[in-house]
């Protein structure tokens, strides 16, 4: 069996098309575009790429998308002050704080800064207010990556109701909201993590398997039920030749890419899973582009909710 490829690039394009008339309507009614403010602190190379993609996608769609930089030595108070300013800015409907924040800001910095974002502008869906609404199945702004995974599953016509779903990973930004979104669509959901006993046996029971681990090619064929739908959230950059050779066969495109560039991307799912799964998201070109499209959609949703006084505050 060769798994059906769940194309995130095409899905993201359809999401952008769907959002376009909402942006035009917002501009017509309010005389300004929906606005997104992105906070980037420090110089993390991966964050630079993510932020550039988000700004470009949201800006190209006709929204205002502005980058607010803090340097590596900025303090937690600097970050909180910047977020406070964006909360007060009427032209900004969505605020996104790119993680990780610099270590110097302290251990709890991310939580403190996420908590400081006005819940009505929380396009990342990380604020406890929005998390609470999600738990109660009355979501307003939901974390972009899990929301994008659900969007892809639904647009691809994959049935969730009554299915066994296993999520590997219990982070606040992916694993937990993913599990809730699946639960709210009537899947029977198990969340697993690094302390789960008998993980492969558990995941082999899954009709829908979501891997959000951060470990290159961790999910091998023995973790996957034949015919299952597998969503690979992981984005891992490999720079080690031995690791690349362990994962990708001789003559594969990824090995060629590695010899040309010195690095390749791999998800949390091993490429051999393509022979077992019924449907699978590629990396790159799967969950990543849809996540970016959901930043756009959440920005527009936040703008509409704020403008109609229905924002979650
Ligand atoms: P995270 O906060 O580091 O969480 C990883 C989770 O995986 C934890 O719950 C951890 O368990 C679990 N885990 C680690 N090792 C495991 C093992 N051996 N067996 C079972 N579970 C294990 O990561 P995250 O922020 O959720 O991100 C996960 C991955 O998704 C990363 O590769 C990240 O880059 C990627 N990501 C992609 C997008 C996108 O747009 N495509 C967006 C966000 C994240 P414990 O809780 O027990 O430690």
Short mmCIF file of C-alpha atoms and ligand atoms in Angstrom, two decimals:
data_model
loop_
_atom_site.label_atom_id
_atom_site.label_comp_id
_atom_site.label_asym_id
_atom_site.label_seq_id
_atom_site.Cartn_x
_atom_site.Cartn_y
_atom_site.Cartn_z
CA UNK A 1 0.00 0.00 0.00
CA UNK A 2 1.21 3.53 -0.68
CA UNK A 3 -0.52 6.05 1.52
CA UNK A 4 -2.65 8.77 -0.01
CA UNK A 5 -0.77 12.04 0.35
CA UNK A 6 -2.68 14.67 2.31
CA UNK A 7 -1.48 17.79 0.55
CA UNK A 8 -1.11 20.69 2.98
CA UNK A 9 -0.04 23.16 0.30
CA UNK A 10 -3.25 22.65 -1.70
CA UNK A 11 -5.39 22.71 1.46
CA UNK A 12 -3.73 25.97 2.58
CA UNK A 13 -4.49 27.52 -0.81
CA UNK A 14 -8.17 26.60 -0.46
CA UNK A 15 -8.28 28.09 3.04
CA UNK A 16 -6.79 31.34 1.72
CA UNK A 17 -9.38 31.41 -1.07
CA UNK A 18 -12.20 30.92 1.43
CA UNK A 19 -10.91 33.73 3.62
CA UNK A 20 -10.42 36.25 0.78
CA UNK A 21 -14.07 37.43 0.56
CA UNK A 22 -14.20 37.83 4.34
CA UNK A 23 -11.18 40.15 4.19
CA UNK A 24 -12.73 42.17 1.35
CA UNK A 25 -15.98 42.48 3.30
CA UNK A 26 -14.14 43.54 6.46
CA UNK A 27 -12.27 46.27 4.56
CA UNK A 28 -15.51 47.45 2.94
CA UNK A 29 -17.30 47.70 6.27
CA UNK A 30 -14.54 49.07 8.45
CA UNK A 31 -12.30 50.97 6.07
CA UNK A 32 -9.18 49.15 7.21
CA UNK A 33 -7.79 45.63 6.82
CA UNK A 34 -7.64 43.07 9.64
CA UNK A 35 -4.31 43.58 11.44
CA UNK A 36 -1.80 41.09 12.80
CA UNK A 37 1.14 42.01 15.04
CA UNK A 38 3.89 39.41 15.33
CA UNK A 39 6.36 39.64 18.19
CA UNK A 40 9.77 38.10 17.55
CA UNK A 41 12.39 38.21 20.27
CA UNK A 42 15.98 37.17 19.59
CA UNK A 43 17.48 35.62 16.47
CA UNK A 44 16.37 31.99 16.39
CA UNK A 45 16.87 30.94 12.73
CA UNK A 46 13.81 28.63 12.65
CA UNK A 47 11.64 31.36 14.21
CA UNK A 48 12.85 33.84 11.57
CA UNK A 49 11.58 31.47 8.85
CA UNK A 50 8.23 30.79 10.56
CA UNK A 51 7.61 34.48 11.20
CA UNK A 52 8.56 35.48 7.65
CA UNK A 53 6.08 32.93 6.26
CA UNK A 54 3.28 34.11 8.53
CA UNK A 55 3.85 37.81 7.79
CA UNK A 56 4.07 37.15 4.05
CA UNK A 57 0.94 34.99 3.93
CA UNK A 58 -1.17 37.35 6.02
CA UNK A 59 0.15 40.45 4.21
CA UNK A 60 -0.32 38.95 0.73
CA UNK A 61 -3.93 38.14 1.59
CA UNK A 62 -4.64 41.86 2.01
CA UNK A 63 -4.32 42.14 5.79
CA UNK A 64 -1.94 44.38 7.70
CA UNK A 65 0.88 42.20 9.00
CA UNK A 66 3.57 43.85 11.06
CA UNK A 67 6.68 42.47 12.71
CA UNK A 68 7.71 43.81 16.12
CA UNK A 69 11.26 42.81 17.04
CA UNK A 70 12.91 42.59 20.43
CA UNK A 71 16.59 41.83 20.62
CA UNK A 72 18.19 38.88 22.38
CA UNK A 73 18.91 40.95 25.51
CA UNK A 74 15.34 42.26 25.88
CA UNK A 75 13.76 41.69 29.29
CA UNK A 76 10.45 40.09 30.15
CA UNK A 77 9.17 43.58 31.00
CA UNK A 78 10.11 44.75 27.49
CA UNK A 79 8.07 41.89 26.01
CA UNK A 80 5.12 42.58 28.31
CA UNK A 81 5.23 46.29 27.43
CA UNK A 82 5.25 45.51 23.71
CA UNK A 83 2.27 43.17 24.07
CA UNK A 84 0.48 45.80 26.16
CA UNK A 85 0.95 48.33 23.37
CA UNK A 86 -0.42 45.90 20.78
CA UNK A 87 -3.40 45.12 23.02
CA UNK A 88 -4.22 48.84 23.02
CA UNK A 89 -3.70 49.33 19.27
CA UNK A 90 -7.13 49.44 17.61
CA UNK A 91 -5.68 48.58 14.18
CA UNK A 92 -4.27 45.29 15.50
CA UNK A 93 -6.78 42.44 15.75
CA UNK A 94 -4.39 39.56 16.27
CA UNK A 95 -1.21 39.17 18.29
CA UNK A 96 1.19 36.32 17.86
CA UNK A 97 4.26 35.91 20.07
CA UNK A 98 6.74 33.58 18.40
CA UNK A 99 8.27 31.03 20.74
CA UNK A 100 10.82 30.27 22.00
CA UNK A 101 11.52 33.52 23.83
CA UNK A 102 15.19 34.13 24.73
CA UNK A 103 16.33 32.13 27.79
CA UNK A 104 17.38 35.34 29.54
CA UNK A 105 13.69 36.29 29.94
CA UNK A 106 13.34 33.51 32.48
CA UNK A 107 11.65 30.15 32.85
CA UNK A 108 8.04 31.35 33.01
CA UNK A 109 8.42 34.07 30.38
CA UNK A 110 6.37 32.37 27.68
CA UNK A 111 3.44 31.71 29.96
CA UNK A 112 3.58 35.27 31.33
CA UNK A 113 3.66 36.80 27.85
CA UNK A 114 0.94 34.53 26.41
CA UNK A 115 -1.23 35.35 29.43
CA UNK A 116 -0.73 39.07 28.78
CA UNK A 117 -2.20 38.92 25.26
CA UNK A 118 -5.78 40.22 25.10
CA UNK A 119 -7.84 37.00 24.66
CA UNK A 120 -9.82 38.73 21.90
CA UNK A 121 -6.55 39.16 19.93
CA UNK A 122 -5.07 35.77 20.82
CA UNK A 123 -4.76 34.29 17.31
CA UNK A 124 -2.53 31.53 18.68
CA UNK A 125 -5.30 30.36 21.01
CA UNK A 126 -2.81 29.95 23.89
CA UNK A 127 -4.53 32.22 26.43
CA UNK A 128 -6.17 30.29 29.32
CA UNK A 129 -9.47 32.00 28.46
CA UNK A 130 -9.46 30.58 24.95
CA UNK A 131 -8.19 27.19 26.14
CA UNK A 132 -11.12 27.10 28.60
CA UNK A 133 -13.60 27.89 25.84
CA UNK A 134 -12.12 25.09 23.75
CA UNK A 135 -12.45 22.62 26.62
CA UNK A 136 -16.13 23.59 26.89
CA UNK A 137 -16.64 23.11 23.15
CA UNK A 138 -17.42 26.74 22.47
CA UNK A 139 -14.17 27.72 20.81
CA UNK A 140 -13.43 31.21 19.54
CA UNK A 141 -9.71 31.30 18.74
CA UNK A 142 -8.04 27.87 18.65
CA UNK A 143 -4.33 27.03 18.31
CA UNK A 144 -3.43 27.15 14.61
CA UNK A 145 -1.59 23.84 14.21
CA UNK A 146 -4.23 21.48 15.67
CA UNK A 147 -7.01 23.53 14.07
CA UNK A 148 -5.23 23.16 10.74
CA UNK A 149 -4.90 19.38 11.21
CA UNK A 150 -8.66 19.11 11.75
CA UNK A 151 -9.32 21.34 8.75
CA UNK A 152 -7.19 19.06 6.58
CA UNK A 153 -8.87 15.88 7.86
CA UNK A 154 -12.33 17.32 7.24
CA UNK A 155 -11.54 18.74 3.81
CA UNK A 156 -10.05 15.37 2.82
CA UNK A 157 -13.29 13.67 3.85
CA UNK A 158 -11.72 11.52 6.57
CA UNK A 159 -14.34 10.33 9.02
CA UNK A 160 -13.63 11.16 12.66
CA UNK A 161 -16.92 10.21 14.32
CA UNK A 162 -16.66 6.89 16.16
CA UNK A 163 -13.00 6.43 15.18
CA UNK A 164 -10.15 5.59 17.52
CA UNK A 165 -7.69 8.49 17.60
CA UNK A 166 -4.33 8.51 19.34
CA UNK A 167 -2.33 11.70 19.79
CA UNK A 168 1.36 11.30 20.63
CA UNK A 169 2.41 14.42 22.54
CA UNK A 170 0.65 16.41 25.25
CA UNK A 171 1.94 19.94 24.72
CA UNK A 172 -0.39 22.88 25.33
CA UNK A 173 0.13 24.13 21.78
CA UNK A 174 -0.41 20.91 19.82
CA UNK A 175 -1.18 17.66 21.65
CA UNK A 176 -3.85 18.77 24.12
CA UNK A 177 -5.88 21.03 21.80
CA UNK A 178 -5.59 18.40 19.05
CA UNK A 179 -7.08 15.79 21.38
CA UNK A 180 -9.95 18.14 22.33
CA UNK A 181 -10.75 18.98 18.72
CA UNK A 182 -10.88 15.27 17.83
CA UNK A 183 -13.02 14.55 20.89
CA UNK A 184 -15.46 17.31 19.90
CA UNK A 185 -15.84 15.58 16.54
CA UNK A 186 -16.84 12.35 18.27
CA UNK A 187 -13.58 10.45 17.94
CA UNK A 188 -12.55 8.31 20.89
CA UNK A 189 -9.27 9.89 21.87
CA UNK A 190 -6.21 8.74 23.79
CA UNK A 191 -3.36 11.14 24.55
CA UNK A 192 0.05 9.54 24.90
CA UNK A 193 3.45 10.90 25.93
CA UNK A 194 6.99 9.95 26.90
CA UNK A 195 5.82 7.97 29.92
CA UNK A 196 3.15 5.97 28.09
CA UNK A 197 3.71 2.22 28.50
CA UNK A 198 3.26 0.03 25.43
CA UNK A 199 3.10 2.98 23.06
CA UNK A 200 3.36 1.02 19.80
CA UNK A 201 0.60 -1.35 20.87
CA UNK A 202 -1.60 1.62 21.73
CA UNK A 203 -0.93 3.53 18.52
CA UNK A 204 -1.60 0.40 16.45
CA UNK A 205 -5.20 0.66 17.64
CA UNK A 206 -5.56 4.10 16.05
CA UNK A 207 -7.60 4.84 12.95
CA UNK A 208 -6.28 8.40 13.23
CA UNK A 209 -2.75 8.82 14.54
CA UNK A 210 -1.32 12.28 15.24
CA UNK A 211 2.41 12.53 15.93
CA UNK A 212 3.48 15.75 17.70
CA UNK A 213 6.67 14.65 19.40
CA UNK A 214 9.68 16.51 18.02
CA UNK A 215 11.71 13.33 17.40
CA UNK A 216 12.89 12.62 13.85
CA UNK A 217 11.21 9.61 12.21
CA UNK A 218 10.17 8.24 15.63
CA UNK A 219 6.94 6.64 14.40
CA UNK A 220 8.02 3.58 12.45
CA UNK A 221 5.79 1.01 10.73
CA UNK A 222 5.20 -1.01 13.91
CA UNK A 223 3.39 1.99 15.43
CA UNK A 224 0.83 2.15 12.65
CA UNK A 225 -2.32 0.18 11.93
CA UNK A 226 -2.54 -0.71 8.22
CA UNK A 227 -4.77 1.81 6.47
CA UNK A 228 -4.68 4.38 9.31
CA UNK A 229 -4.63 8.12 8.68
CA UNK A 230 -1.38 9.56 10.01
CA UNK A 231 -0.88 13.27 10.67
CA UNK A 232 2.77 14.18 11.07
CA UNK A 233 3.09 17.45 12.97
CA UNK A 234 6.83 17.16 13.60
CA UNK A 235 9.35 19.39 11.88
CA UNK A 236 12.91 18.26 12.52
CA UNK A 237 16.01 19.50 10.73
CA UNK A 238 18.63 16.79 10.23
CA UNK A 239 22.24 17.84 9.82
CA UNK A 240 23.85 14.55 10.81
CA UNK A 241 24.82 12.31 7.88
CA UNK A 242 24.55 9.06 9.83
CA UNK A 243 21.03 9.96 10.93
CA UNK A 244 20.01 10.86 7.39
CA UNK A 245 21.39 7.51 6.16
CA UNK A 246 19.57 5.65 8.95
CA UNK A 247 16.23 7.13 7.90
CA UNK A 248 16.37 7.55 4.13
CA UNK A 249 17.31 4.76 1.69
CA UNK A 250 20.21 4.92 -0.77
CA UNK A 251 19.25 6.90 -3.87
CA UNK A 252 16.34 8.68 -2.19
CA UNK A 253 15.56 12.32 -2.96
CA UNK A 254 16.24 13.28 0.66
CA UNK A 255 19.76 11.87 0.54
CA UNK A 256 20.45 13.88 -2.61
CA UNK A 257 19.00 16.98 -0.94
CA UNK A 258 21.23 16.40 2.09
CA UNK A 259 24.37 16.10 -0.03
CA UNK A 260 23.47 19.37 -1.80
CA UNK A 261 22.31 21.44 1.18
CA UNK A 262 23.82 19.80 4.25
CA UNK A 263 20.44 19.47 5.92
CA UNK A 264 17.01 17.96 5.33
CA UNK A 265 13.63 18.20 7.01
CA UNK A 266 11.94 15.13 8.43
CA UNK A 267 8.78 14.75 10.44
CA UNK A 268 8.14 12.62 13.50
CA UNK A 269 6.96 9.84 11.19
CA UNK A 270 9.42 7.51 9.46
CA UNK A 271 9.16 7.48 5.64
CA UNK A 272 8.53 3.69 5.70
CA UNK A 273 5.07 4.45 7.18
CA UNK A 274 4.00 5.43 3.68
CA UNK A 275 3.81 1.68 2.92
CA UNK A 276 1.46 0.99 5.83
CA UNK A 277 -0.76 4.04 6.32
CA UNK A 278 -3.89 4.74 4.29
CA UNK A 279 -3.28 8.49 4.24
CA UNK A 280 -0.33 10.56 5.41
CA UNK A 281 0.78 14.20 5.59
CA UNK A 282 4.20 14.86 4.04
CA UNK A 283 6.97 16.89 5.71
CA UNK A 284 7.46 19.48 4.39
CA UNK A 285 4.20 20.34 2.64
CA UNK A 286 1.74 18.93 5.16
CA UNK A 287 0.79 20.49 8.48
CA UNK A 288 3.24 23.44 8.18
CA UNK A 289 1.51 25.37 5.36
CA UNK A 290 -1.93 24.79 6.87
CA UNK A 291 -0.74 26.18 10.20
CA UNK A 292 0.26 29.39 8.43
CA UNK A 293 -3.10 29.55 6.63
CA UNK A 294 -4.84 29.19 10.01
CA UNK A 295 -2.91 32.20 11.36
CA UNK A 296 -4.51 34.15 8.52
CA UNK A 297 -7.97 32.73 9.19
CA UNK A 298 -7.71 33.33 12.94
CA UNK A 299 -6.63 36.94 12.30
CA UNK A 300 -9.70 37.51 10.18
CA UNK A 301 -11.92 35.74 12.73
CA UNK A 302 -10.48 37.88 15.55
CA UNK A 303 -11.06 41.05 13.51
CA UNK A 304 -14.68 40.09 12.77
CA UNK A 305 -15.42 39.14 16.38
CA UNK A 306 -13.90 42.35 17.70
CA UNK A 307 -15.76 44.47 15.18
CA UNK A 308 -19.09 42.89 16.03
CA UNK A 309 -18.49 43.05 19.76
CA UNK A 310 -18.58 39.27 20.01
CA UNK A 311 -14.93 38.84 20.95
CA UNK A 312 -14.03 36.49 23.78
CA UNK A 313 -13.46 38.92 26.65
P1 LIG B 1 6.87 19.58 22.87
O1 LIG B 1 6.25 20.68 23.64
O2 LIG B 1 8.34 19.32 23.01
O3 LIG B 1 6.08 18.24 23.21
C1 LIG B 1 6.51 17.00 22.74
C2 LIG B 1 5.63 15.93 23.28
O4 LIG B 1 6.10 14.68 22.78
C3 LIG B 1 5.63 15.84 24.81
O5 LIG B 1 4.33 15.70 25.31
C4 LIG B 1 6.47 14.61 25.08
O6 LIG B 1 6.07 13.88 26.22
C5 LIG B 1 6.19 13.77 23.85
N1 LIG B 1 7.29 12.82 23.66
C6 LIG B 1 8.62 13.08 23.63
N2 LIG B 1 9.30 11.92 23.49
C7 LIG B 1 8.39 10.94 23.42
C8 LIG B 1 8.48 9.54 23.30
N3 LIG B 1 9.67 8.92 23.22
N4 LIG B 1 7.35 8.83 23.28
C9 LIG B 1 6.14 9.43 23.38
N5 LIG B 1 5.99 10.77 23.50
C10 LIG B 1 7.11 11.51 23.53
O7 LIG B 1 6.63 19.76 21.29
P2 LIG B 1 5.44 20.49 20.50
O8 LIG B 1 5.59 21.96 20.65
O9 LIG B 1 4.14 19.84 20.81
O10 LIG B 1 5.86 20.12 19.00
C11 LIG B 1 5.96 18.79 18.57
C12 LIG B 1 6.57 18.77 17.17
O11 LIG B 1 5.71 19.47 16.29
C13 LIG B 1 7.92 19.45 17.04
O12 LIG B 1 8.67 18.77 16.04
C14 LIG B 1 7.58 20.83 16.52
O13 LIG B 1 8.62 21.41 15.77
C15 LIG B 1 6.42 20.50 15.63
N6 LIG B 1 5.49 21.61 15.41
C16 LIG B 1 5.11 21.82 14.12
C17 LIG B 1 4.22 22.81 13.84
C18 LIG B 1 3.79 22.99 12.42
O14 LIG B 1 3.34 24.06 12.06
N7 LIG B 1 3.90 21.96 11.60
C19 LIG B 1 3.70 23.61 14.85
C20 LIG B 1 4.07 23.36 16.17
C21 LIG B 1 4.97 22.34 16.43
P3 LIG B 1 6.23 14.46 27.73
O15 LIG B 1 5.10 15.44 27.89
O16 LIG B 1 6.08 13.25 28.58
O17 LIG B 1 7.58 15.10 27.78
#
